[in-house]
PDB file of C-alpha atoms and ligand atoms in Angstrom:
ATOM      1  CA  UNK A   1      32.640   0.108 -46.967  1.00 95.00           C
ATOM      2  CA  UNK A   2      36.002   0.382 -45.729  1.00 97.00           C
ATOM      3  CA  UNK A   3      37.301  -0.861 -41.940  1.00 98.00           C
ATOM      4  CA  UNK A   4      40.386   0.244 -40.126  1.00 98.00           C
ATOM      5  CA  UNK A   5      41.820  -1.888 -37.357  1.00 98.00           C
ATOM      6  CA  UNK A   6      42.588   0.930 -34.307  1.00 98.00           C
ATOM      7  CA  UNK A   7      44.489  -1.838 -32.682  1.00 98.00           C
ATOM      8  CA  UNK A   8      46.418  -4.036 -34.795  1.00 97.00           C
ATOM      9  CA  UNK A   9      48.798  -5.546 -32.052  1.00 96.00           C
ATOM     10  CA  UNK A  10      45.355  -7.170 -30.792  1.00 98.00           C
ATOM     11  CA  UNK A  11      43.119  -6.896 -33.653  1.00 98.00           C
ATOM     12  CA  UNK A  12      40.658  -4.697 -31.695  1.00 98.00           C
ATOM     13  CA  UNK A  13      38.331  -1.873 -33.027  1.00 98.00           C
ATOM     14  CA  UNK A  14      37.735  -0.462 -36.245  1.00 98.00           C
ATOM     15  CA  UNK A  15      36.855   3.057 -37.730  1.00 98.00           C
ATOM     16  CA  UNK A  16      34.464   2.164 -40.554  1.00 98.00           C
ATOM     17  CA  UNK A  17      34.652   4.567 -43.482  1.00 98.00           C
ATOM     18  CA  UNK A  18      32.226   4.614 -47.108  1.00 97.00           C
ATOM     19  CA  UNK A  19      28.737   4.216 -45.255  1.00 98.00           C
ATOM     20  CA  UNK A  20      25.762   5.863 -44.458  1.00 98.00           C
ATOM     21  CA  UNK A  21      24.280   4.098 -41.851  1.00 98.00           C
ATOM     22  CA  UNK A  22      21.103   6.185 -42.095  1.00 97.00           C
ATOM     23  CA  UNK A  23      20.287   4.722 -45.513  1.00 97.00           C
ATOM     24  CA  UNK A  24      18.875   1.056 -45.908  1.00 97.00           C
ATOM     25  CA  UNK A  25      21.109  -1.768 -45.483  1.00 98.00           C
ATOM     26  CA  UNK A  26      21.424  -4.750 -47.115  1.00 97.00           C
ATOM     27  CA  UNK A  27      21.633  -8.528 -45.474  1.00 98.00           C
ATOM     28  CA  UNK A  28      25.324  -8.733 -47.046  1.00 98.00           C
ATOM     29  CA  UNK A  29      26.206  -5.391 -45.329  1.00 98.00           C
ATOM     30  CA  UNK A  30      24.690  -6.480 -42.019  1.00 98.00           C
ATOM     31  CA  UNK A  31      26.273 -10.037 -42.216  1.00 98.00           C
ATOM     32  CA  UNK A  32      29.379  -8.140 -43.297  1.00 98.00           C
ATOM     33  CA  UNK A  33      29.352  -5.448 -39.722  1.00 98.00           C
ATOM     34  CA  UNK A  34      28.251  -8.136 -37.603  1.00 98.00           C
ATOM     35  CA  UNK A  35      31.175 -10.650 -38.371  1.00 98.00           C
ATOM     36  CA  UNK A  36      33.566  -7.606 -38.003  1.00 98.00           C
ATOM     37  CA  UNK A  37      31.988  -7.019 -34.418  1.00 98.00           C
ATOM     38  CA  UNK A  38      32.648 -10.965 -33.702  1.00 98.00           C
ATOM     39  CA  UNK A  39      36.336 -10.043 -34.897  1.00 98.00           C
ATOM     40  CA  UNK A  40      37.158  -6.865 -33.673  1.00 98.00           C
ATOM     41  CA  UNK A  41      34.996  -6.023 -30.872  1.00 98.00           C
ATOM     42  CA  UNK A  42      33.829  -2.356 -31.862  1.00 98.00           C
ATOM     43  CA  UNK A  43      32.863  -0.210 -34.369  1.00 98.00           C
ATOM     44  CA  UNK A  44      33.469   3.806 -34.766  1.00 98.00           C
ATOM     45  CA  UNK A  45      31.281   5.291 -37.632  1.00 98.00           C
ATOM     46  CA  UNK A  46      31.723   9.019 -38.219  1.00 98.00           C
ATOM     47  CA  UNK A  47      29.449  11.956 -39.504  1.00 98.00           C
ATOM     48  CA  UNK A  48      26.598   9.658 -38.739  1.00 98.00           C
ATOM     49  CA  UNK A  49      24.104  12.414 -37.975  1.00 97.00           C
ATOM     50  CA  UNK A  50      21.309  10.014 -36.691  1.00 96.00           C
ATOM     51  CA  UNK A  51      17.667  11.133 -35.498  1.00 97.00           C
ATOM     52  CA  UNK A  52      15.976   8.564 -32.862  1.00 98.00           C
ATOM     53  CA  UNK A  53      14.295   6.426 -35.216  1.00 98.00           C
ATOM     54  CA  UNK A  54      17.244   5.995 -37.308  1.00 98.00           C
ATOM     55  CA  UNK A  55      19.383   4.658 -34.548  1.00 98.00           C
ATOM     56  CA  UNK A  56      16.777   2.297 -33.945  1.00 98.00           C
ATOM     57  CA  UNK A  57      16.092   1.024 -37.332  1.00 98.00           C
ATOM     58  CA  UNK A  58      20.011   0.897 -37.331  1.00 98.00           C
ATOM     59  CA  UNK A  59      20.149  -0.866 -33.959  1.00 98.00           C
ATOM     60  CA  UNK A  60      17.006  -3.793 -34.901  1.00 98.00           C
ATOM     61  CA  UNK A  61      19.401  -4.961 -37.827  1.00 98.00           C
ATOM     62  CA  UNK A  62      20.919  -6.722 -35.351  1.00 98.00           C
ATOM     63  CA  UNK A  63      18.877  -8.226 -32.934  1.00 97.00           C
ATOM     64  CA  UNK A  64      16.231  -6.921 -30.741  1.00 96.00           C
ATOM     65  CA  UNK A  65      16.394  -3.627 -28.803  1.00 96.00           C
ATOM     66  CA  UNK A  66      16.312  -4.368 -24.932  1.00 93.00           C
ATOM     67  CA  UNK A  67      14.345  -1.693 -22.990  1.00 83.00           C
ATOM     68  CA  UNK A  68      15.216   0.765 -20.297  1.00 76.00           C
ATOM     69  CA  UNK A  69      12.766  -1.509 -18.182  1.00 67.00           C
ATOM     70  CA  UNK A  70      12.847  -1.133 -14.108  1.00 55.00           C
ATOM     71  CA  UNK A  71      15.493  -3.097 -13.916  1.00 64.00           C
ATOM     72  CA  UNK A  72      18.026  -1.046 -15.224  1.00 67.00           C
ATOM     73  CA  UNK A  73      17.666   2.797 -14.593  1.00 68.00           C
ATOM     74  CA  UNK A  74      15.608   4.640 -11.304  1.00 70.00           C
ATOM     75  CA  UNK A  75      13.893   6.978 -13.716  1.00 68.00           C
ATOM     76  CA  UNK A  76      10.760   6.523 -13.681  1.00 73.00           C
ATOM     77  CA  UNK A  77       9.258   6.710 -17.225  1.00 70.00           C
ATOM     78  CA  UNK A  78       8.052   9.754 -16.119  1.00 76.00           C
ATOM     79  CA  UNK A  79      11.128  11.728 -15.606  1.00 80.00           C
ATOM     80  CA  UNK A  80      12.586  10.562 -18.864  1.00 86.00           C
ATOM     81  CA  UNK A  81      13.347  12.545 -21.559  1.00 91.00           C
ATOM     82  CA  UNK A  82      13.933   9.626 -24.294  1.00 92.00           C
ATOM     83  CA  UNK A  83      11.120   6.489 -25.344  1.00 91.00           C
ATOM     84  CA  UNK A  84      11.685   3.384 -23.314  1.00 90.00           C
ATOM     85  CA  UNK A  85      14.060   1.778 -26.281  1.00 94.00           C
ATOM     86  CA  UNK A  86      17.017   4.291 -25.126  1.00 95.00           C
ATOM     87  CA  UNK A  87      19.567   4.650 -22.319  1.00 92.00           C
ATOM     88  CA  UNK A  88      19.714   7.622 -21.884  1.00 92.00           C
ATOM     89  CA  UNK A  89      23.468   8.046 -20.888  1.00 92.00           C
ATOM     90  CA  UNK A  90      23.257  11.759 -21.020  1.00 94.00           C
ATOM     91  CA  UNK A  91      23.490  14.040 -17.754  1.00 96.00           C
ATOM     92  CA  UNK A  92      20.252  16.018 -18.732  1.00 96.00           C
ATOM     93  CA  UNK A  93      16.969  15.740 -16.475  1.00 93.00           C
ATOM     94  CA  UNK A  94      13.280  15.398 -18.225  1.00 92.00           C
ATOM     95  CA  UNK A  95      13.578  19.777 -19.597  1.00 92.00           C
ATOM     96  CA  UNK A  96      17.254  18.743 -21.143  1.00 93.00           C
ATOM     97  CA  UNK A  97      19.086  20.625 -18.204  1.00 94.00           C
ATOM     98  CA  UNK A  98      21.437  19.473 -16.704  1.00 96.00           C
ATOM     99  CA  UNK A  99      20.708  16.843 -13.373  1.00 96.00           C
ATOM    100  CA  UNK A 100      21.565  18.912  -9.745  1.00 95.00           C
ATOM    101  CA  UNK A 101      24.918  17.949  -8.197  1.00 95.00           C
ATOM    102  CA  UNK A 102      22.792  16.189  -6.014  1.00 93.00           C
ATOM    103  CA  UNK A 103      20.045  14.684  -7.625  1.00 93.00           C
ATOM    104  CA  UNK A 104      20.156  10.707  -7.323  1.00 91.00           C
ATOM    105  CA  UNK A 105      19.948  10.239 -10.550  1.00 90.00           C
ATOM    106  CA  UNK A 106      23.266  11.810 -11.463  1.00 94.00           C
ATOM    107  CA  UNK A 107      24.686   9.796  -8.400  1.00 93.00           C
ATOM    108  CA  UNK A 108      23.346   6.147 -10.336  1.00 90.00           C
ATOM    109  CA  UNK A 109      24.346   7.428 -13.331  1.00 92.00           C
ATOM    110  CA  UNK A 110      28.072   8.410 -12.254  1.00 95.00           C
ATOM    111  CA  UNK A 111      28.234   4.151 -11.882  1.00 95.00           C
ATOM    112  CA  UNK A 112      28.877   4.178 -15.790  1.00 96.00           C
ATOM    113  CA  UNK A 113      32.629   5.781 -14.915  1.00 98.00           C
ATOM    114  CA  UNK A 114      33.597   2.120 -13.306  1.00 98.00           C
ATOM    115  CA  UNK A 115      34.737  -0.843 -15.164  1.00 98.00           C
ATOM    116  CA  UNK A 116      31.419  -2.479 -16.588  1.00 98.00           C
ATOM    117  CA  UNK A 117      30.093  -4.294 -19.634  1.00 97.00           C
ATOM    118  CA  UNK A 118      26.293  -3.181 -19.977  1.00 96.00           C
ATOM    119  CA  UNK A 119      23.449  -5.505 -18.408  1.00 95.00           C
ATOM    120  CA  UNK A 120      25.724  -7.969 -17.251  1.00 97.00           C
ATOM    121  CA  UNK A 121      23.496  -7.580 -14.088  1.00 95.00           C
ATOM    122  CA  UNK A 122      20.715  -8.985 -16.225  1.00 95.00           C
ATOM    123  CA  UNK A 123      20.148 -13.031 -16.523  1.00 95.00           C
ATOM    124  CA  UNK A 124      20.513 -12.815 -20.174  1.00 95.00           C
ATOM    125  CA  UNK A 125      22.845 -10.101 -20.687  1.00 96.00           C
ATOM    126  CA  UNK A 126      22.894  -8.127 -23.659  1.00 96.00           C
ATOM    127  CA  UNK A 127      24.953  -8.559 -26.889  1.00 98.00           C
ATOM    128  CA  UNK A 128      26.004  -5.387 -28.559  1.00 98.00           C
ATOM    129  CA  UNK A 129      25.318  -1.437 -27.579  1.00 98.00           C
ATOM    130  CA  UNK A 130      25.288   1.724 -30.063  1.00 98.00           C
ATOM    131  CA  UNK A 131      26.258   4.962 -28.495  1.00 98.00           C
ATOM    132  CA  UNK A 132      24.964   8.046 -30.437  1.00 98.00           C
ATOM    133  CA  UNK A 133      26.950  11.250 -29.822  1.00 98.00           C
ATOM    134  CA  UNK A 134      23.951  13.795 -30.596  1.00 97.00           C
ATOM    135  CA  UNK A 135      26.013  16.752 -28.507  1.00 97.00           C
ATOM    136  CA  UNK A 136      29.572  15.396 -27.026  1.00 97.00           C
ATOM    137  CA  UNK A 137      31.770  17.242 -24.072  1.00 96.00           C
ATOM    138  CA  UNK A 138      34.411  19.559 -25.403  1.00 95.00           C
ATOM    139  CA  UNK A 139      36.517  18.634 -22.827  1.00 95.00           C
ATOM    140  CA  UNK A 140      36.791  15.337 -21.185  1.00 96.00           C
ATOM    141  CA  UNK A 141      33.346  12.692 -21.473  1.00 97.00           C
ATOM    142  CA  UNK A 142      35.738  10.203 -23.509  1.00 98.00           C
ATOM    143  CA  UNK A 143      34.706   6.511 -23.179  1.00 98.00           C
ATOM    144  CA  UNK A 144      37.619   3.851 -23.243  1.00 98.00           C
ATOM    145  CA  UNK A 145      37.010  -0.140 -24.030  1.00 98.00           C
ATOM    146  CA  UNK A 146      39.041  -2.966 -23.199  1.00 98.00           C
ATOM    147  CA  UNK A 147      39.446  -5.867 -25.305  1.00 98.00           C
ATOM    148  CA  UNK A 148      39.085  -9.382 -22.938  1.00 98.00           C
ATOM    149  CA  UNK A 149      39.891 -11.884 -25.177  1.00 98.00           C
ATOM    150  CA  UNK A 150      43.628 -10.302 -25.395  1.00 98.00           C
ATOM    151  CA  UNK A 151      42.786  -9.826 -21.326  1.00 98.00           C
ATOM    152  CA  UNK A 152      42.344 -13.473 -21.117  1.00 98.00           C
ATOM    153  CA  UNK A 153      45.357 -14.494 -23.601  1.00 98.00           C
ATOM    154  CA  UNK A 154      47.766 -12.717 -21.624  1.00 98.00           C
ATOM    155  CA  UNK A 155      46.621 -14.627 -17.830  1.00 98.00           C
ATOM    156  CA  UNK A 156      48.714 -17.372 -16.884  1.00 98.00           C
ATOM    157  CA  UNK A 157      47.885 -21.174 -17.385  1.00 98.00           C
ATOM    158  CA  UNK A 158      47.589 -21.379 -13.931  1.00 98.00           C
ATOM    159  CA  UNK A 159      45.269 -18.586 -13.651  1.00 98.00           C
ATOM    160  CA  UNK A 160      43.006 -19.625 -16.715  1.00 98.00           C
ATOM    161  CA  UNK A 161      42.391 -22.990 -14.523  1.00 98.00           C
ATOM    162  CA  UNK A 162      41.446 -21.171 -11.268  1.00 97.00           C
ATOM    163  CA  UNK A 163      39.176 -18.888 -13.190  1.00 98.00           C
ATOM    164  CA  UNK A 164      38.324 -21.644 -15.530  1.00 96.00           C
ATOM    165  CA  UNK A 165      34.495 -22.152 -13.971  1.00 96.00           C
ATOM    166  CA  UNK A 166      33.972 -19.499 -11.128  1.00 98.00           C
ATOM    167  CA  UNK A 167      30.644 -18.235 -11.138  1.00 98.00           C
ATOM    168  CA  UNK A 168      29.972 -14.281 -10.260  1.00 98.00           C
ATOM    169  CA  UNK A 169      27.231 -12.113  -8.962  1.00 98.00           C
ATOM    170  CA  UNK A 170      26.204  -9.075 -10.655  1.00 98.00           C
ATOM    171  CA  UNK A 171      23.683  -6.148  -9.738  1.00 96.00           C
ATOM    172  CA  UNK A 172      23.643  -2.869 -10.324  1.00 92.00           C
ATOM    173  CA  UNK A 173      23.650  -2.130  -6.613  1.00 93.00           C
ATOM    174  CA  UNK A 174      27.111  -4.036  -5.828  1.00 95.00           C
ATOM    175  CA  UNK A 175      28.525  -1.282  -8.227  1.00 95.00           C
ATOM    176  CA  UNK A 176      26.916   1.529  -6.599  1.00 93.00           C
ATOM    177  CA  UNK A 177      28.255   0.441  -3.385  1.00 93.00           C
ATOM    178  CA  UNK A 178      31.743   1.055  -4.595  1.00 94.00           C
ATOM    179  CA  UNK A 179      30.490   4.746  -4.964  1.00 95.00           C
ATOM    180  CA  UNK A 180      29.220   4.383  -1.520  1.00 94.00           C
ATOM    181  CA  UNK A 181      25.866   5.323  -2.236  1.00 93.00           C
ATOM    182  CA  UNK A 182      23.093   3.683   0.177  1.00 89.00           C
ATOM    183  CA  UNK A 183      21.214   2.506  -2.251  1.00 85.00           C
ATOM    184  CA  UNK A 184      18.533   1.785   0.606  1.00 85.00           C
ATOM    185  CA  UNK A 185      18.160   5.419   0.782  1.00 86.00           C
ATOM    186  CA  UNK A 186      17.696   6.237  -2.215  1.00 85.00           C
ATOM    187  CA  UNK A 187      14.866   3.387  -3.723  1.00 82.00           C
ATOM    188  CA  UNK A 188      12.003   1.597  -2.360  1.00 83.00           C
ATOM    189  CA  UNK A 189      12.253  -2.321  -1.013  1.00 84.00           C
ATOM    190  CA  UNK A 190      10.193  -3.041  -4.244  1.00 82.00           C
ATOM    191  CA  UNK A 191      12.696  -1.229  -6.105  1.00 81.00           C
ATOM    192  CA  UNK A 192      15.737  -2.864  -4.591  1.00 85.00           C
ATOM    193  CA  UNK A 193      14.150  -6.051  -5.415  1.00 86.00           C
ATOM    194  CA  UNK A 194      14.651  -5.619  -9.485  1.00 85.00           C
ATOM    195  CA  UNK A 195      18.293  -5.471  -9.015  1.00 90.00           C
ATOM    196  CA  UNK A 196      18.415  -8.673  -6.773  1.00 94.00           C
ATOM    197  CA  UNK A 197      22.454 -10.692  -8.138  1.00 96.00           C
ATOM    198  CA  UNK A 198      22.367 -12.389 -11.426  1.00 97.00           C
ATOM    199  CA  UNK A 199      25.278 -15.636 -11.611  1.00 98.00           C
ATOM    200  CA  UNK A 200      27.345 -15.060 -14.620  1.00 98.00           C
ATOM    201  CA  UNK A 201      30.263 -16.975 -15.256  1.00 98.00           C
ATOM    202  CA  UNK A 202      33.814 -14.947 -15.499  1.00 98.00           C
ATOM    203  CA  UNK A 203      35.034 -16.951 -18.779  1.00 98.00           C
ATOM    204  CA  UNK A 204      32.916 -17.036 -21.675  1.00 97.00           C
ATOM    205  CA  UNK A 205      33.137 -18.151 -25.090  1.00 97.00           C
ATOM    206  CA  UNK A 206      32.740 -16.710 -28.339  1.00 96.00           C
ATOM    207  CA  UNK A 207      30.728 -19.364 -30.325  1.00 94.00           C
ATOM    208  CA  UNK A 208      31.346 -18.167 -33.167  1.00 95.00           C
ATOM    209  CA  UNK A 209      35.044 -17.530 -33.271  1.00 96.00           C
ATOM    210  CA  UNK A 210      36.001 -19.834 -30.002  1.00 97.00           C
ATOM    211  CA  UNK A 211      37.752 -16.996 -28.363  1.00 98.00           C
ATOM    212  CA  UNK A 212      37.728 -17.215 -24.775  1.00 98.00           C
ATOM    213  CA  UNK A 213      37.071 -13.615 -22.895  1.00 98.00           C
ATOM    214  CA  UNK A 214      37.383 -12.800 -19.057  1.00 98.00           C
ATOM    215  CA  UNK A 215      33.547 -11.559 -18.269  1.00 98.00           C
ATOM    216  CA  UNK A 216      34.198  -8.556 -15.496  1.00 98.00           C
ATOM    217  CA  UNK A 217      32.642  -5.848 -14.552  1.00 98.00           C
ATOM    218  CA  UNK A 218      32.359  -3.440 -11.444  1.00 97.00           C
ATOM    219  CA  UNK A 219      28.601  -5.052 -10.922  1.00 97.00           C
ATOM    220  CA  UNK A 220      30.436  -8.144  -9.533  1.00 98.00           C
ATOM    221  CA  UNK A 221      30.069  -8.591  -5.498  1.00 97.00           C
ATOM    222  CA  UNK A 222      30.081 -12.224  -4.833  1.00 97.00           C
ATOM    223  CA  UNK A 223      31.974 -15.309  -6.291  1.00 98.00           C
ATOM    224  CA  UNK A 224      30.856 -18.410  -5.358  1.00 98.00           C
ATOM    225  CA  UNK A 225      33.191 -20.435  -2.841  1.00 97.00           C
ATOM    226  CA  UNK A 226      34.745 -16.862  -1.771  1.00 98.00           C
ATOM    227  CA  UNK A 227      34.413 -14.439   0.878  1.00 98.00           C
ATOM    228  CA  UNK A 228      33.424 -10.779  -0.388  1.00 96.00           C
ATOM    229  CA  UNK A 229      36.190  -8.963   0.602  1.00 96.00           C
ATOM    230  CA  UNK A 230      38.448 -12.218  -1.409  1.00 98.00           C
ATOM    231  CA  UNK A 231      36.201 -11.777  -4.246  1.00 97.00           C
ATOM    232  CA  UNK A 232      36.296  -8.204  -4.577  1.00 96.00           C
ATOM    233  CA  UNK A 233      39.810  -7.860  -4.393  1.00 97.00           C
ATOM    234  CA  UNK A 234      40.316 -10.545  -6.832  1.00 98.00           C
ATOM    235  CA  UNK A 235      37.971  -9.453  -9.054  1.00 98.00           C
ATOM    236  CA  UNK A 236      40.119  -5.753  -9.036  1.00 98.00           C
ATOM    237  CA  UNK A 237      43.306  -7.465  -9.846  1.00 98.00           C
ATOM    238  CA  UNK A 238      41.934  -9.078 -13.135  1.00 98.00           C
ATOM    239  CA  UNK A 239      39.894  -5.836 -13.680  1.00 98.00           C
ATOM    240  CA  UNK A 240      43.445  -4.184 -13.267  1.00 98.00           C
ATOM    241  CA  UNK A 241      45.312  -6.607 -15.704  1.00 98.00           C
ATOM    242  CA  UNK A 242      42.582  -6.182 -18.096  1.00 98.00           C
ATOM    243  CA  UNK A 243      42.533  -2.607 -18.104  1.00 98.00           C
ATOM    244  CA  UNK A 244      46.148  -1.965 -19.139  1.00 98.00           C
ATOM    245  CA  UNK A 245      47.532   0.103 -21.767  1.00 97.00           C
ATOM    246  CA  UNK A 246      48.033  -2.778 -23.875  1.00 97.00           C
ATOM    247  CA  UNK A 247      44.296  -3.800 -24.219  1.00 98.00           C
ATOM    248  CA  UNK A 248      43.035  -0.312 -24.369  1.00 98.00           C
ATOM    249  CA  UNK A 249      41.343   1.768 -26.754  1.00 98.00           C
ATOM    250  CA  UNK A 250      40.004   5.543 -25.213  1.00 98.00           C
ATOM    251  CA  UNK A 251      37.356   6.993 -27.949  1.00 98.00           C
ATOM    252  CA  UNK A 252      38.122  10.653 -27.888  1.00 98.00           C
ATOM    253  CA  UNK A 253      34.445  11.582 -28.912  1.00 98.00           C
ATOM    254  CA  UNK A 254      33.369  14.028 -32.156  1.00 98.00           C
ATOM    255  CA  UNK A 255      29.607  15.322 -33.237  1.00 98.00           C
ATOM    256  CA  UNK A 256      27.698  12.151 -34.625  1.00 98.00           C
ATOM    257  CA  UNK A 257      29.635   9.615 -34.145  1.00 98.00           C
ATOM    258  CA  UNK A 258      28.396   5.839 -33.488  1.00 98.00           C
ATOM    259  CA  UNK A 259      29.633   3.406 -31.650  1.00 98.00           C
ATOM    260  CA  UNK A 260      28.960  -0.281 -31.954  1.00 98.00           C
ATOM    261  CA  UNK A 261      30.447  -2.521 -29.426  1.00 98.00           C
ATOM    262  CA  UNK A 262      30.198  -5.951 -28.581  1.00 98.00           C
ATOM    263  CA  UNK A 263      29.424  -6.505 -24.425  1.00 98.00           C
ATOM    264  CA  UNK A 264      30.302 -10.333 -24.380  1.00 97.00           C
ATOM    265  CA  UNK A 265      34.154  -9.718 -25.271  1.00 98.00           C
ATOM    266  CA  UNK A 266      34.556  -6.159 -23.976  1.00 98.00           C
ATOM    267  CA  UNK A 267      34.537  -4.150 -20.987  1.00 98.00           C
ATOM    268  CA  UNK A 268      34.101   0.069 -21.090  1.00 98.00           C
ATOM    269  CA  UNK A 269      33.833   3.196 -18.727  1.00 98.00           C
ATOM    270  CA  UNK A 270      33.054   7.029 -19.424  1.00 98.00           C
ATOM    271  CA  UNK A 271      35.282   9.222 -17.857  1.00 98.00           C
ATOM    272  CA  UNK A 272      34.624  12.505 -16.071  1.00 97.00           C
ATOM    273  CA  UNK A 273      33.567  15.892 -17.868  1.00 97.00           C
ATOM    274  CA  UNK A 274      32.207  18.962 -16.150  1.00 96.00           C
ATOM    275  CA  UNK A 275      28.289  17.823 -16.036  1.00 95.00           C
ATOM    276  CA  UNK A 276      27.010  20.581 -14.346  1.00 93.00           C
ATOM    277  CA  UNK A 277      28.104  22.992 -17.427  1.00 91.00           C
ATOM    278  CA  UNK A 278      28.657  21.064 -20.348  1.00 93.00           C
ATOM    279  CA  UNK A 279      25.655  18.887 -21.900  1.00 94.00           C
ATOM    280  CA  UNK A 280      26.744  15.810 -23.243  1.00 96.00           C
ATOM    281  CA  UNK A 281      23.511  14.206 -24.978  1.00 97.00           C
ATOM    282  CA  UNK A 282      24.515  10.383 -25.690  1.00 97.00           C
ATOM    283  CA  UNK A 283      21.477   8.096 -26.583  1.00 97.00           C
ATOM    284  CA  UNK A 284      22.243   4.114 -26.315  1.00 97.00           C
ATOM    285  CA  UNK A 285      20.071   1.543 -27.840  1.00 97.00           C
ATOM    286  CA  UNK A 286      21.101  -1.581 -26.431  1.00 97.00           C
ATOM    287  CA  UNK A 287      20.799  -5.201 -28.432  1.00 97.00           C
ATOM    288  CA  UNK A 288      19.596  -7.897 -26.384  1.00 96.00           C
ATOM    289  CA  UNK A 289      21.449 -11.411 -25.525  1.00 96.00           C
ATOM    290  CA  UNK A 290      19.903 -14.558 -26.717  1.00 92.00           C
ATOM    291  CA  UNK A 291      20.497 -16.682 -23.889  1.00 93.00           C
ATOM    292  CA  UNK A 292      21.309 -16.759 -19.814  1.00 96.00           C
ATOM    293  CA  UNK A 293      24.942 -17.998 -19.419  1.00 96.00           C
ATOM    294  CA  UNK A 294      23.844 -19.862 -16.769  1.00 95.00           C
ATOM    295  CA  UNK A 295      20.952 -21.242 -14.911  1.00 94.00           C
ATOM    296  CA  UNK A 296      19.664 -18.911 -12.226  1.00 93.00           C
TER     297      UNK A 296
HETATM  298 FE1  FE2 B 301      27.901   1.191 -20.323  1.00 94.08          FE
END
């Protein structure tokens, strides 16, 4: 096995080369990945032509595979085309066409172009995602990652002590809002319900290499001891300084490729494609945190 660093400025990504991740993998190999994800932040592995099962016996090596419960999607397990242990980040309805221009679905899943690190709406938010590209966009459908340990670095003192213990609110439906979809419209009261605010704080700490990381994503609404509008605009500007060149890696995507990345030290969008004539088909398994951040 082989890694190259994508960023060396920051020490962020890697391209890992002399694997088949389809085969068994030893504890040594495992230990080996998952201190490089601790380091680095993200993993590319290419000409990894995975089926379903093999992503998830990939995926389980490290940790357990968190759902697509009701908490995270408004597909009912009925209109999916994927089992419950996928996202299914793809634009393609239950018959693998693509969703209608104006099919709600498409609308929640358009939130996964803003700023976000995944489940950080959840009270234990998850750990690492893999990103399987079965069939990718020829043109456009790249997804770009921020490192936000360099994020945090580069903030002033005097910033890193106002930030230092704000606590943030995160549900799905604050980032919807931003695409100014009425959410209220769209799902029950019952519905609304699973994606009631989860308190996250907006500084964490790796524990295992006691790197500090700004913890943002486009789910925030609310800081405590803020107004809204305050909060929202100051959660833009550090969204903004995090999301500059500097810090930035954009995944231009091929056939099979798989990427690992590592939520608690990382933010990540998709960008636009044509979804209404290309199919991109790109299946996430999703490992889950071990712990809430903070008491709810
Ligand atoms: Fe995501």
């Amino acid at each position: 096995m082989k890694i190259e660093i994508i960023k060396k400025n920051i020490n962020f990504g890697g391209i890992v080369s002399d694997i088949n991740i389809t085969e068994d993998l030893n504890s040594d190999i495992i230990s080996n990945l998952d201190n490089k994800l601790n380091e680095l932040c993200l993993l590319v592995f290419k000409k990894q032509k995975l089926n379903d099962d093999q992503q998830i016996k990939f995926s389980e090596y490290f940790g357990k595979i968190e759902g697509a419960g009701n908490n995270t999607t408004i597909r009912s397990m009925k209109e999916r085309r994927l089992s419950d242990k996928f996202g299914d980040v793809s634009n393609l309805d239950v018959n693998n066409k693509p969703l209608k221009k104006s099919d709600n679905k498409r609308f929640f899943a358009l939130g996964n172009r803003l700023w976000h690190t995944d489940a950080s709406f959840k009270k234990i938010p998850a750990k690492y995602s893999l990103l399987s590209g079965r069939k990718v966009a020829k043109i456009g459908g790249e997804t770009q990652f921020v490192d936000m340990r360099a994020a945090y670095d580069a903030l002033s003192e005097e910033k890193k002590s106002i930030i230092k213990n704000l606590i943030s609110y995160h549900s799905l439906i604050y980032s919807r809002q931003k695409l100014a979809l009425d959410m209220k419209k769209m799902i029950s009261a019952e519905e609304i319900k699973n994606f009631s605010p989860v308190k996250q704080p907006l500084v964490r700490e790796n524990k295992i290499t006691k790197r500090k990381s700004l913890f943002l994503a486009s789910h925030i609404g609310k800081i405590e001891g803020m107004e809204k509008p305050d909060a929202i605009l100051f959660v833009n500007d550090l969204i903004e300084h995090s999301t500059q060149e500097n810090f930035l890696y954009t995944h231009h995507w091929d056939e099979d490729d798989l990427v690992i990345w590592d939520n608690r030290q990382s933010m990540h969008r998709g960008l636009y494609f044509n979804d209404q004539n290309e199919i991109r088909d790109v299946r996430r398994t999703t490992i889950s945190g071990t712990e809430m951040l903070i008491d709810q």
